[in-house]
Amino acid sequence: KMFKPGLICRKTAGKEKDRVCIVLDVKNNLATIDGYVKKRECNIRHLAPLAAVELPKNASHEDILALLEASGFRNDDANKKKKALKEKW
């Protein structure tokens, strides 16, 4: 199993495509993710691994965002993309 808790991933599908998240838990081929996305279950085929971090037990959403910031992952790309789409139309 390549996917395990603490893995930083980028979503590759859906409306949250290109957003960065952290895997909290994995069951079969579904990963529970949180980060710059809504906390939800996601198929592991829709995730691209980027890096791994040590995940503290019972981490809150804020802890996870702080962890992503500290690892150098910010939420810029997703917002830029949305802005570009708005300006386009």
Backbone as CSV, one residue per row, in Angstrom:
resi,resn,N_x,N_y,N_z,CA_x,CA_y,CA_z,C_x,C_y,C_z
1,LYS,0.845,-1.205,0.000,0.000,0.000,0.000,0.870,1.239,0.000
2,MET,0.702,2.043,-1.030,1.491,3.253,-1.123,0.867,4.382,-0.300
3,PHE,-0.460,4.404,-0.256,-1.145,5.495,0.450,-1.266,5.166,1.924
4,LYS,-0.714,6.060,2.754,-0.881,5.889,4.194,-1.028,7.256,4.844
5,PRO,-1.560,7.309,6.064,-1.781,8.591,6.732,-0.509,9.442,6.770
6,GLY,-0.679,10.740,6.520,0.456,11.655,6.548,0.996,11.967,5.162
7,LEU,0.414,11.347,4.133,0.881,11.594,2.768,0.243,12.872,2.226
8,ILE,1.075,13.786,1.723,0.550,15.008,1.103,0.307,14.702,-0.364
9,CYS,-0.906,14.999,-0.828,-1.281,14.689,-2.210,-1.886,15.894,-2.898
10,ARG,-1.930,15.809,-4.225,-2.661,16.799,-5.019,-3.830,16.067,-5.650
11,LYS,-5.026,16.645,-5.586,-6.189,16.015,-6.215,-6.080,16.149,-7.734
12,THR,-6.431,15.092,-8.444,-6.284,15.101,-9.901,-7.631,15.053,-10.609
13,ALA,-8.723,15.058,-9.847,-10.046,14.978,-10.472,-11.066,15.741,-9.645
14,GLY,-12.191,16.058,-10.284,-13.288,16.698,-9.568,-13.133,18.205,-9.468
15,LYS,-14.069,18.826,-8.754,-14.058,20.293,-8.678,-12.903,20.809,-7.824
16,GLU,-12.314,19.942,-7.012,-11.181,20.353,-6.174,-9.849,19.964,-6.811
17,LYS,-9.863,19.717,-8.111,-8.658,19.337,-8.850,-7.531,20.338,-8.612
18,ASP,-6.318,19.835,-8.451,-5.101,20.633,-8.233,-4.978,21.204,-6.825
19,ARG,-5.894,20.868,-5.947,-5.761,21.329,-4.562,-4.930,20.325,-3.769
20,VAL,-4.255,20.823,-2.748,-3.365,19.975,-1.954,-4.086,19.515,-0.689
21,CYS,-3.870,18.253,-0.328,-4.518,17.694,0.861,-3.592,16.696,1.536
22,ILE,-3.990,16.260,2.720,-3.240,15.243,3.460,-4.155,14.042,3.677
23,VAL,-3.604,12.848,3.483,-4.355,11.617,3.719,-4.422,11.374,5.221
24,LEU,-5.643,11.190,5.744,-5.823,10.928,7.174,-5.982,9.436,7.455
25,ASP,-6.606,8.730,6.510,-6.928,7.325,6.734,-7.177,6.672,5.378
26,VAL,-6.900,5.372,5.264,-7.162,4.667,4.004,-7.927,3.380,4.279
27,LYS,-9.041,3.197,3.561,-9.804,1.942,3.635,-10.020,1.476,2.212
28,ASN,-9.571,0.260,1.889,-9.627,-0.277,0.529,-9.007,0.721,-0.440
29,ASN,-9.800,1.265,-1.369,-9.217,2.250,-2.290,-9.765,3.652,-2.032
30,LEU,-10.302,3.875,-0.834,-10.804,5.199,-0.457,-9.916,5.815,0.622
31,ALA,-9.509,7.049,0.393,-8.703,7.763,1.377,-9.532,8.894,1.976
32,THR,-9.477,9.043,3.300,-10.098,10.202,3.944,-9.065,11.321,3.885
33,ILE,-9.447,12.458,3.284,-8.495,13.556,3.095,-8.988,14.839,3.744
34,ASP,-8.033,15.721,4.049,-8.344,17.045,4.583,-7.210,17.972,4.169
35,GLY,-7.455,19.258,4.175,-6.436,20.227,3.779,-7.108,21.392,3.092
36,TYR,-6.650,21.752,1.891,-7.281,22.830,1.140,-8.476,22.289,0.367
37,VAL,-9.110,21.263,0.921,-10.296,20.634,0.336,-11.292,20.411,1.465
38,LYS,-12.526,20.077,1.115,-13.500,19.707,2.130,-13.099,18.334,2.661
39,LYS,-13.191,18.135,3.979,-12.823,16.834,4.540,-13.796,15.786,4.010
40,ARG,-13.265,14.798,3.306,-14.125,13.808,2.662,-13.337,12.564,2.314
41,GLU,-14.075,11.556,1.834,-13.428,10.367,1.307,-13.199,10.584,-0.176
42,CYS,-12.089,10.053,-0.674,-11.719,10.261,-2.065,-11.045,9.004,-2.589
43,ASN,-11.345,8.645,-3.826,-10.713,7.488,-4.442,-9.212,7.766,-4.595
44,ILE,-8.374,6.786,-4.238,-6.925,7.028,-4.299,-6.435,7.219,-5.737
45,ARG,-7.244,6.808,-6.717,-6.853,7.030,-8.119,-6.945,8.513,-8.469
46,HIS,-7.640,9.304,-7.637,-7.788,10.735,-7.884,-6.770,11.562,-7.102
47,LEU,-5.754,10.889,-6.543,-4.745,11.587,-5.753,-3.352,11.345,-6.331
48,ALA,-2.536,12.396,-6.386,-1.149,12.265,-6.822,-0.246,12.588,-5.633
49,PRO,0.539,11.622,-5.160,1.395,11.842,-3.985,2.474,12.899,-4.264
50,LEU,2.740,13.737,-3.261,3.760,14.779,-3.399,4.867,14.603,-2.365
51,ALA,4.488,14.409,-1.112,5.468,14.311,-0.030,4.809,13.604,1.154
52,ALA,5.595,13.304,2.173,5.052,12.672,3.377,5.440,13.491,4.604
53,VAL,4.511,13.581,5.565,4.796,14.296,6.816,4.333,13.431,7.986
54,GLU,4.825,13.774,9.170,4.385,13.088,10.388,3.064,13.719,10.802
55,LEU,1.997,12.912,10.840,0.666,13.425,11.158,0.385,13.270,12.646
56,PRO,0.161,14.387,13.376,-0.154,14.265,14.807,-1.514,13.604,15.016
57,LYS,-1.670,12.895,16.137,-2.951,12.240,16.431,-4.042,13.286,16.643
58,ASN,-5.252,12.993,16.177,-6.418,13.878,16.327,-6.130,15.317,15.890
59,ALA,-5.481,15.473,14.737,-5.163,16.809,14.232,-6.437,17.485,13.742
60,SER,-6.611,18.773,14.102,-7.779,19.522,13.644,-7.515,20.036,12.227
61,HIS,-8.544,20.606,11.601,-8.407,21.164,10.246,-7.326,22.254,10.238
62,GLU,-7.299,23.075,11.296,-6.314,24.158,11.398,-4.899,23.594,11.495
63,ASP,-4.733,22.510,12.285,-3.422,21.862,12.417,-2.928,21.392,11.057
64,ILE,-3.845,20.811,10.292,-3.492,20.265,8.981,-3.081,21.380,8.029
65,LEU,-3.826,22.499,8.053,-3.469,23.638,7.206,-2.098,24.183,7.603
66,ALA,-1.830,24.246,8.910,-0.535,24.731,9.398,0.581,23.794,8.933
67,LEU,0.306,22.497,8.962,1.274,21.480,8.531,1.599,21.652,7.045
68,LEU,0.566,21.893,6.238,0.762,22.097,4.797,1.576,23.368,4.538
69,GLU,1.244,24.442,5.274,1.979,25.712,5.129,3.457,25.490,5.460
70,ALA,3.705,24.787,6.580,5.065,24.547,7.034,5.844,23.700,6.021
71,SER,5.124,22.833,5.303,5.775,21.969,4.310,5.965,22.694,2.979
72,GLY,5.517,23.956,2.921,5.719,24.752,1.715,4.595,24.643,0.702
73,PHE,3.464,24.056,1.100,2.333,23.966,0.181,1.308,25.017,0.558
74,ARG,1.072,25.961,-0.359,0.080,26.993,-0.099,-1.089,26.816,-1.043
75,ASN,-2.145,27.564,-0.790,-3.377,27.373,-1.562,-3.486,28.341,-2.741
76,ASP,-2.344,28.734,-3.319,-2.373,29.753,-4.360,-2.966,29.255,-5.678
77,ASP,-2.474,28.105,-6.152,-2.830,27.621,-7.489,-4.340,27.539,-7.696
78,ALA,-5.049,26.985,-6.740,-6.494,26.779,-6.874,-7.202,28.129,-6.996
79,ASN,-6.782,29.101,-6.185,-7.431,30.410,-6.221,-7.142,31.147,-7.521
80,LYS,-5.905,31.030,-8.007,-5.536,31.671,-9.268,-6.379,31.128,-10.401
81,LYS,-6.561,29.822,-10.378,-7.325,29.167,-11.436,-8.765,29.691,-11.447
82,LYS,-9.364,29.797,-10.250,-10.744,30.288,-10.137,-10.840,31.716,-10.664
83,LYS,-9.859,32.565,-10.269,-9.844,33.959,-10.708,-9.755,34.039,-12.229
84,ALA,-8.867,33.231,-12.804,-8.673,33.233,-14.246,-9.970,32.845,-14.960
85,LEU,-10.675,31.870,-14.407,-11.936,31.450,-15.003,-12.968,32.569,-14.937
86,LYS,-13.031,33.269,-13.789,-13.990,34.369,-13.617,-13.703,35.489,-14.614
87,GLU,-12.398,35.810,-14.797,-12.031,36.894,-15.699,-12.321,36.516,-17.151
88,LYS,-12.196,35.230,-17.430,-12.389,34.745,-18.794,-13.833,34.953,-19.245
89,TRP,-14.780,34.763,-18.341,-16.196,34.861,-18.730,-16.735,36.244,-18.458
